[in-house]
């Protein structure tokens, strides 16, 4: 079964510092991978996606992620954190072929940005 | 223009009641979903509805029943509500059967926070 593991339920960075949110996947087939962001009391917004084209994927708000098959990882990074980046971040992987195209989500990482 | 909308945003009700949550998407997608987000913010798929084919998650109690009058709407009806049903329910949509990576790229509604007392 396809699944993702997000390392670190809480990550705290200073404003201007590098953001690194970790995601490792497990999949029996080449996966499609996604990062979503959830701001308080809001729905999920797609940040970026990996769909087997380029391994370095650029998304919105200055975020990017690199697909590394050898490490089964898809970590999310941003060079310089802004206060507005504080939110919950979810890594997700495409589900099994009989899942009706559902996504399997990680448990989320809460990003705190301090002044 | 709201891509995926849900009503109501908040729903407070008592145990044993029956309630419905409505979802509409104007993206032209042919697949819609319901996810449940628990108090620890874990998101889990409940249902996927693709071109009138319902994919049921076996862990979902049969008190939950999705209904899709057309491709743009997917409602969730819940019978005999229990305390454990308290959660945030998200509707989402994607291209689904059109194939390829976009099948899985999902757009989410704002969520419905259900509180059962």
mmCIF file of C-alpha atoms in Angstrom:
data_model
loop_
_atom_site.group_PDB
_atom_site.id
_atom_site.type_symbol
_atom_site.label_atom_id
_atom_site.label_comp_id
_atom_site.label_asym_id
_atom_site.label_seq_id
_atom_site.Cartn_x
_atom_site.Cartn_y
_atom_site.Cartn_z
ATOM 1 C CA UNK A 1 0.000 0.000 0.000
ATOM 2 C CA UNK A 2 1.109 3.510 -0.718
ATOM 3 C CA UNK A 3 1.879 5.609 2.346
ATOM 4 C CA UNK A 4 3.911 8.568 3.511
ATOM 5 C CA UNK A 5 5.680 9.316 6.764
ATOM 6 C CA UNK A 6 6.323 12.858 7.868
ATOM 7 C CA UNK A 7 9.188 13.154 10.298
ATOM 8 C CA UNK A 8 8.566 15.730 12.968
ATOM 9 C CA UNK A 9 5.058 16.698 13.958
ATOM 10 C CA UNK A 10 6.283 20.169 14.897
ATOM 11 C CA UNK A 11 9.028 22.235 13.310
ATOM 12 C CA UNK A 12 10.079 25.675 14.535
ATOM 13 C CA UNK A 13 12.241 28.058 12.520
ATOM 14 C CA UNK A 14 13.200 31.684 12.803
ATOM 15 C CA UNK A 15 11.953 34.164 10.264
ATOM 16 C CA UNK A 16 14.425 34.206 7.369
ATOM 17 C CA UNK A 17 15.794 30.740 8.124
ATOM 18 C CA UNK A 18 15.629 27.678 5.913
ATOM 19 C CA UNK A 19 12.482 25.604 6.097
ATOM 20 C CA UNK A 20 12.882 21.829 5.750
ATOM 21 C CA UNK A 21 9.897 19.533 6.183
ATOM 22 C CA UNK A 22 10.576 15.848 5.733
ATOM 23 C CA UNK A 23 8.479 13.275 3.923
ATOM 24 C CA UNK A 24 9.320 9.684 3.062
ATOM 25 C CA UNK A 25 7.080 7.534 0.950
ATOM 26 C CA UNK A 26 6.388 3.874 0.514
ATOM 27 C CA UNK A 27 4.932 2.759 -2.765
ATOM 28 C CA UNK A 28 4.909 -0.405 -4.812
ATOM 29 C CA UNK A 29 4.502 1.596 -8.021
ATOM 30 C CA UNK A 30 5.984 4.909 -9.169
ATOM 31 C CA UNK A 31 4.149 7.381 -6.977
ATOM 32 C CA UNK A 32 2.594 10.720 -7.508
ATOM 33 C CA UNK A 33 3.473 12.924 -4.544
ATOM 34 C CA UNK A 34 1.958 16.125 -3.244
ATOM 35 C CA UNK A 35 2.460 18.736 -0.573
ATOM 36 C CA UNK A 36 -0.551 20.580 0.764
ATOM 37 C CA UNK A 37 -0.744 23.463 3.235
ATOM 38 C CA UNK A 38 -3.569 24.097 5.660
ATOM 39 C CA UNK A 39 -3.914 27.469 7.331
ATOM 40 C CA UNK A 40 -5.970 27.640 10.534
ATOM 41 C CA UNK A 41 -9.656 26.945 9.991
ATOM 42 C CA UNK A 42 -9.212 26.603 6.251
ATOM 43 C CA UNK A 43 -9.148 23.866 3.661
ATOM 44 C CA UNK A 44 -6.081 22.363 2.067
ATOM 45 C CA UNK A 45 -4.216 24.217 -0.653
ATOM 46 C CA UNK A 46 -1.938 22.452 -3.110
ATOM 47 C CA UNK A 47 1.661 23.666 -2.787
ATOM 48 C CA UNK A 48 3.320 21.447 -5.366
ATOM 49 C CA UNK A 49 3.242 18.022 -6.961
ATOM 50 C CA UNK A 50 5.615 15.401 -8.343
ATOM 51 C CA UNK A 51 4.280 13.550 -11.357
ATOM 52 C CA UNK A 52 7.413 11.815 -12.692
ATOM 53 C CA UNK A 53 8.562 14.715 -14.845
ATOM 54 C CA UNK A 54 11.273 16.822 -13.186
ATOM 55 C CA UNK A 55 12.620 15.568 -9.865
ATOM 56 C CA UNK A 56 12.969 19.118 -8.523
ATOM 57 C CA UNK A 57 9.530 20.599 -8.285
ATOM 58 C CA UNK A 58 8.782 24.249 -7.682
ATOM 59 C CA UNK A 59 5.535 25.296 -6.092
ATOM 60 C CA UNK A 60 3.741 28.342 -4.846
ATOM 61 C CA UNK A 61 4.970 30.772 -2.191
ATOM 62 C CA UNK A 62 8.639 29.964 -2.834
ATOM 63 C CA UNK A 63 8.438 26.313 -1.809
ATOM 64 C CA UNK A 64 10.110 23.490 -3.662
ATOM 65 C CA UNK A 65 10.616 19.766 -3.190
ATOM 66 C CA UNK A 66 12.994 17.194 -4.582
ATOM 67 C CA UNK A 67 11.988 13.649 -5.412
ATOM 68 C CA UNK A 68 14.762 11.226 -4.494
ATOM 69 C CA UNK A 69 13.942 7.685 -5.459
ATOM 70 C CA UNK A 70 17.070 6.234 -3.826
ATOM 71 C CA UNK A 71 16.014 7.729 -0.503
ATOM 72 C CA UNK A 72 12.255 7.380 -1.078
ATOM 73 C CA UNK A 73 11.972 10.985 -0.007
ATOM 74 C CA UNK A 74 10.111 14.096 -1.079
ATOM 75 C CA UNK A 75 11.228 16.782 1.362
ATOM 76 C CA UNK A 76 9.766 20.284 1.217
ATOM 77 C CA UNK A 77 12.065 23.279 1.456
ATOM 78 C CA UNK A 78 11.959 27.047 1.370
ATOM 79 C CA UNK A 79 15.126 29.152 1.547
ATOM 80 C CA UNK A 80 13.742 31.870 3.793
ATOM 81 C CA UNK A 81 10.771 31.497 6.107
ATOM 82 C CA UNK A 82 8.122 34.173 6.413
ATOM 83 C CA UNK A 83 5.759 34.624 9.319
ATOM 84 C CA UNK A 84 2.914 33.887 6.917
ATOM 85 C CA UNK A 85 4.297 30.374 6.324
ATOM 86 C CA UNK A 86 3.118 29.253 9.756
ATOM 87 C CA UNK A 87 0.604 26.497 9.024
ATOM 88 C CA UNK A 88 0.092 22.745 8.912
ATOM 89 C CA UNK A 89 1.804 20.952 6.038
ATOM 90 C CA UNK A 90 0.743 17.604 4.664
ATOM 91 C CA UNK A 91 2.599 15.264 2.382
ATOM 92 C CA UNK A 92 0.400 12.931 0.334
ATOM 93 C CA UNK A 93 0.868 10.021 -2.055
ATOM 94 C CA UNK A 94 -1.401 8.647 -4.709
ATOM 95 C CA UNK A 95 -3.430 5.752 -3.474
ATOM 96 C CA UNK A 96 -3.760 2.279 -4.834
ATOM 97 C CA UNK A 97 -5.225 1.835 -8.281
ATOM 98 C CA UNK A 98 -8.498 0.658 -6.752
ATOM 99 C CA UNK A 99 -8.760 3.594 -4.337
ATOM 100 C CA UNK A 100 -10.792 5.770 -6.649
ATOM 101 C CA UNK A 101 -7.864 8.187 -7.033
ATOM 102 C CA UNK A 102 -7.813 8.990 -3.324
ATOM 103 C CA UNK A 103 -4.733 10.394 -1.622
ATOM 104 C CA UNK A 104 -3.038 8.900 1.417
ATOM 105 C CA UNK A 105 -1.855 11.668 3.709
ATOM 106 C CA UNK A 106 0.911 11.854 6.248
ATOM 107 C CA UNK A 107 0.113 12.959 9.771
ATOM 108 C CA UNK A 108 1.134 16.513 9.078
ATOM 109 C CA UNK A 109 3.857 18.851 10.302
ATOM 110 C CA UNK A 110 2.998 22.043 12.097
ATOM 111 C CA UNK A 111 5.388 24.816 11.107
ATOM 112 C CA UNK A 112 5.987 27.593 13.603
ATOM 113 C CA UNK A 113 7.872 30.686 12.484
ATOM 114 C CA UNK A 114 9.323 32.885 15.195
ATOM 115 C CA UNK A 115 10.381 36.528 14.809
ATOM 116 C CA UNK B 1 -15.414 32.164 -7.728
ATOM 117 C CA UNK B 2 -15.264 29.332 -5.220
ATOM 118 C CA UNK B 3 -13.943 26.132 -6.802
ATOM 119 C CA UNK B 4 -15.141 23.682 -4.158
ATOM 120 C CA UNK B 5 -17.748 24.838 -1.686
ATOM 121 C CA UNK B 6 -19.302 23.149 1.320
ATOM 122 C CA UNK B 7 -22.293 23.937 3.469
ATOM 123 C CA UNK B 8 -22.594 24.374 6.319
ATOM 124 C CA UNK B 9 -19.218 25.475 7.613
ATOM 125 C CA UNK B 10 -20.166 24.627 11.173
ATOM 126 C CA UNK B 11 -22.657 22.030 12.343
ATOM 127 C CA UNK B 12 -23.500 21.410 15.983
ATOM 128 C CA UNK B 13 -25.976 18.669 16.747
ATOM 129 C CA UNK B 14 -26.935 16.103 19.339
ATOM 130 C CA UNK B 15 -26.241 12.406 19.411
ATOM 131 C CA UNK B 16 -28.707 10.325 17.503
ATOM 132 C CA UNK B 17 -29.628 13.025 14.998
ATOM 133 C CA UNK B 18 -29.331 12.731 11.231
ATOM 134 C CA UNK B 19 -27.497 15.450 9.324
ATOM 135 C CA UNK B 20 -26.243 16.216 5.828
ATOM 136 C CA UNK B 21 -23.294 18.158 4.461
ATOM 137 C CA UNK B 22 -23.421 19.477 0.933
ATOM 138 C CA UNK B 23 -20.557 19.893 -1.515
ATOM 139 C CA UNK B 24 -20.397 21.501 -4.919
ATOM 140 C CA UNK B 25 -17.520 21.971 -7.354
ATOM 141 C CA UNK B 26 -17.395 24.175 -10.437
ATOM 142 C CA UNK B 27 -14.103 22.859 -11.811
ATOM 143 C CA UNK B 28 -15.609 20.422 -14.259
ATOM 144 C CA UNK B 29 -14.048 17.497 -12.417
ATOM 145 C CA UNK B 30 -15.561 14.054 -12.627
ATOM 146 C CA UNK B 31 -14.378 12.673 -9.315
ATOM 147 C CA UNK B 32 -15.274 13.852 -5.841
ATOM 148 C CA UNK B 33 -14.220 12.767 -2.394
ATOM 149 C CA UNK B 34 -14.991 13.023 1.272
ATOM 150 C CA UNK B 35 -12.172 13.104 3.788
ATOM 151 C CA UNK B 36 -12.376 13.143 7.575
ATOM 152 C CA UNK B 37 -9.869 15.132 9.615
ATOM 153 C CA UNK B 38 -9.752 14.087 13.242
ATOM 154 C CA UNK B 39 -8.772 16.089 16.289
ATOM 155 C CA UNK B 40 -5.100 15.297 15.666
ATOM 156 C CA UNK B 41 -5.475 16.687 12.145
ATOM 157 C CA UNK B 42 -5.037 13.308 10.497
ATOM 158 C CA UNK B 43 -6.782 13.185 7.126
ATOM 159 C CA UNK B 44 -8.360 9.967 5.967
ATOM 160 C CA UNK B 45 -10.306 9.174 2.842
ATOM 161 C CA UNK B 46 -13.895 8.153 3.408
ATOM 162 C CA UNK B 47 -15.336 7.932 -0.086
ATOM 163 C CA UNK B 48 -14.381 8.488 -3.675
ATOM 164 C CA UNK B 49 -17.131 8.986 -6.257
ATOM 165 C CA UNK B 50 -16.071 8.720 -9.875
ATOM 166 C CA UNK B 51 -18.518 8.871 -12.753
ATOM 167 C CA UNK B 52 -21.280 7.362 -10.673
ATOM 168 C CA UNK B 53 -19.015 4.650 -9.287
ATOM 169 C CA UNK B 54 -18.700 4.760 -5.548
ATOM 170 C CA UNK B 55 -15.526 3.521 -3.925
ATOM 171 C CA UNK B 56 -16.246 2.781 -0.299
ATOM 172 C CA UNK B 57 -13.643 2.815 2.425
ATOM 173 C CA UNK B 58 -14.340 -0.271 4.432
ATOM 174 C CA UNK B 59 -13.598 1.424 7.729
ATOM 175 C CA UNK B 60 -16.427 3.902 7.296
ATOM 176 C CA UNK B 61 -19.577 2.935 9.233
ATOM 177 C CA UNK B 62 -22.633 2.418 7.091
ATOM 178 C CA UNK B 63 -24.275 5.292 8.958
ATOM 179 C CA UNK B 64 -22.380 7.442 6.469
ATOM 180 C CA UNK B 65 -23.820 7.560 2.976
ATOM 181 C CA UNK B 66 -22.664 9.751 0.104
ATOM 182 C CA UNK B 67 -25.129 10.836 -2.521
ATOM 183 C CA UNK B 68 -24.222 12.365 -5.861
ATOM 184 C CA UNK B 69 -27.104 13.840 -7.865
ATOM 185 C CA UNK B 70 -24.679 14.873 -10.616
ATOM 186 C CA UNK B 71 -20.950 15.215 -11.269
ATOM 187 C CA UNK B 72 -20.775 18.644 -9.638
ATOM 188 C CA UNK B 73 -22.334 17.650 -6.323
ATOM 189 C CA UNK B 74 -21.504 15.125 -3.647
ATOM 190 C CA UNK B 75 -23.417 15.244 -0.395
ATOM 191 C CA UNK B 76 -22.695 13.329 2.775
ATOM 192 C CA UNK B 77 -25.532 12.086 4.908
ATOM 193 C CA UNK B 78 -24.888 10.828 8.399
ATOM 194 C CA UNK B 79 -27.449 8.846 10.384
ATOM 195 C CA UNK B 80 -27.589 8.379 14.132
ATOM 196 C CA UNK B 81 -24.709 10.681 14.909
ATOM 197 C CA UNK B 82 -22.242 9.616 17.573
ATOM 198 C CA UNK B 83 -19.761 11.577 19.665
ATOM 199 C CA UNK B 84 -16.904 10.030 17.693
ATOM 200 C CA UNK B 85 -18.210 11.558 14.493
ATOM 201 C CA UNK B 86 -17.064 14.967 15.681
ATOM 202 C CA UNK B 87 -14.419 16.061 13.187
ATOM 203 C CA UNK B 88 -13.820 18.319 10.216
ATOM 204 C CA UNK B 89 -15.131 16.881 6.972
ATOM 205 C CA UNK B 90 -13.549 17.957 3.722
ATOM 206 C CA UNK B 91 -14.916 17.601 0.258
ATOM 207 C CA UNK B 92 -12.468 17.517 -2.653
ATOM 208 C CA UNK B 93 -12.519 16.990 -6.378
ATOM 209 C CA UNK B 94 -10.156 15.992 -9.176
ATOM 210 C CA UNK B 95 -10.163 14.962 -12.809
ATOM 211 C CA UNK B 96 -10.246 11.344 -11.756
ATOM 212 C CA UNK B 97 -10.858 9.051 -14.675
ATOM 213 C CA UNK B 98 -9.368 11.482 -17.209
ATOM 214 C CA UNK B 99 -6.149 9.736 -16.389
ATOM 215 C CA UNK B 100 -2.590 10.621 -15.614
ATOM 216 C CA UNK B 101 -1.270 12.638 -12.720
ATOM 217 C CA UNK B 102 -4.201 15.023 -12.739
ATOM 218 C CA UNK B 103 -6.389 12.154 -11.624
ATOM 219 C CA UNK B 104 -4.937 12.553 -8.166
ATOM 220 C CA UNK B 105 -4.470 16.346 -7.997
ATOM 221 C CA UNK B 106 -7.248 17.335 -5.664
ATOM 222 C CA UNK B 107 -8.852 20.631 -4.788
ATOM 223 C CA UNK B 108 -10.381 20.926 -1.358
ATOM 224 C CA UNK B 109 -13.347 22.731 0.053
ATOM 225 C CA UNK B 110 -13.113 24.846 3.219
ATOM 226 C CA UNK B 111 -14.361 22.041 5.434
ATOM 227 C CA UNK B 112 -17.349 21.477 7.702
ATOM 228 C CA UNK B 113 -16.665 21.306 11.400
ATOM 229 C CA UNK B 114 -19.120 18.840 12.898
ATOM 230 C CA UNK B 115 -19.589 18.815 16.644
ATOM 231 C CA UNK B 116 -21.767 16.138 18.188
ATOM 232 C CA UNK B 117 -22.875 16.765 21.763
#
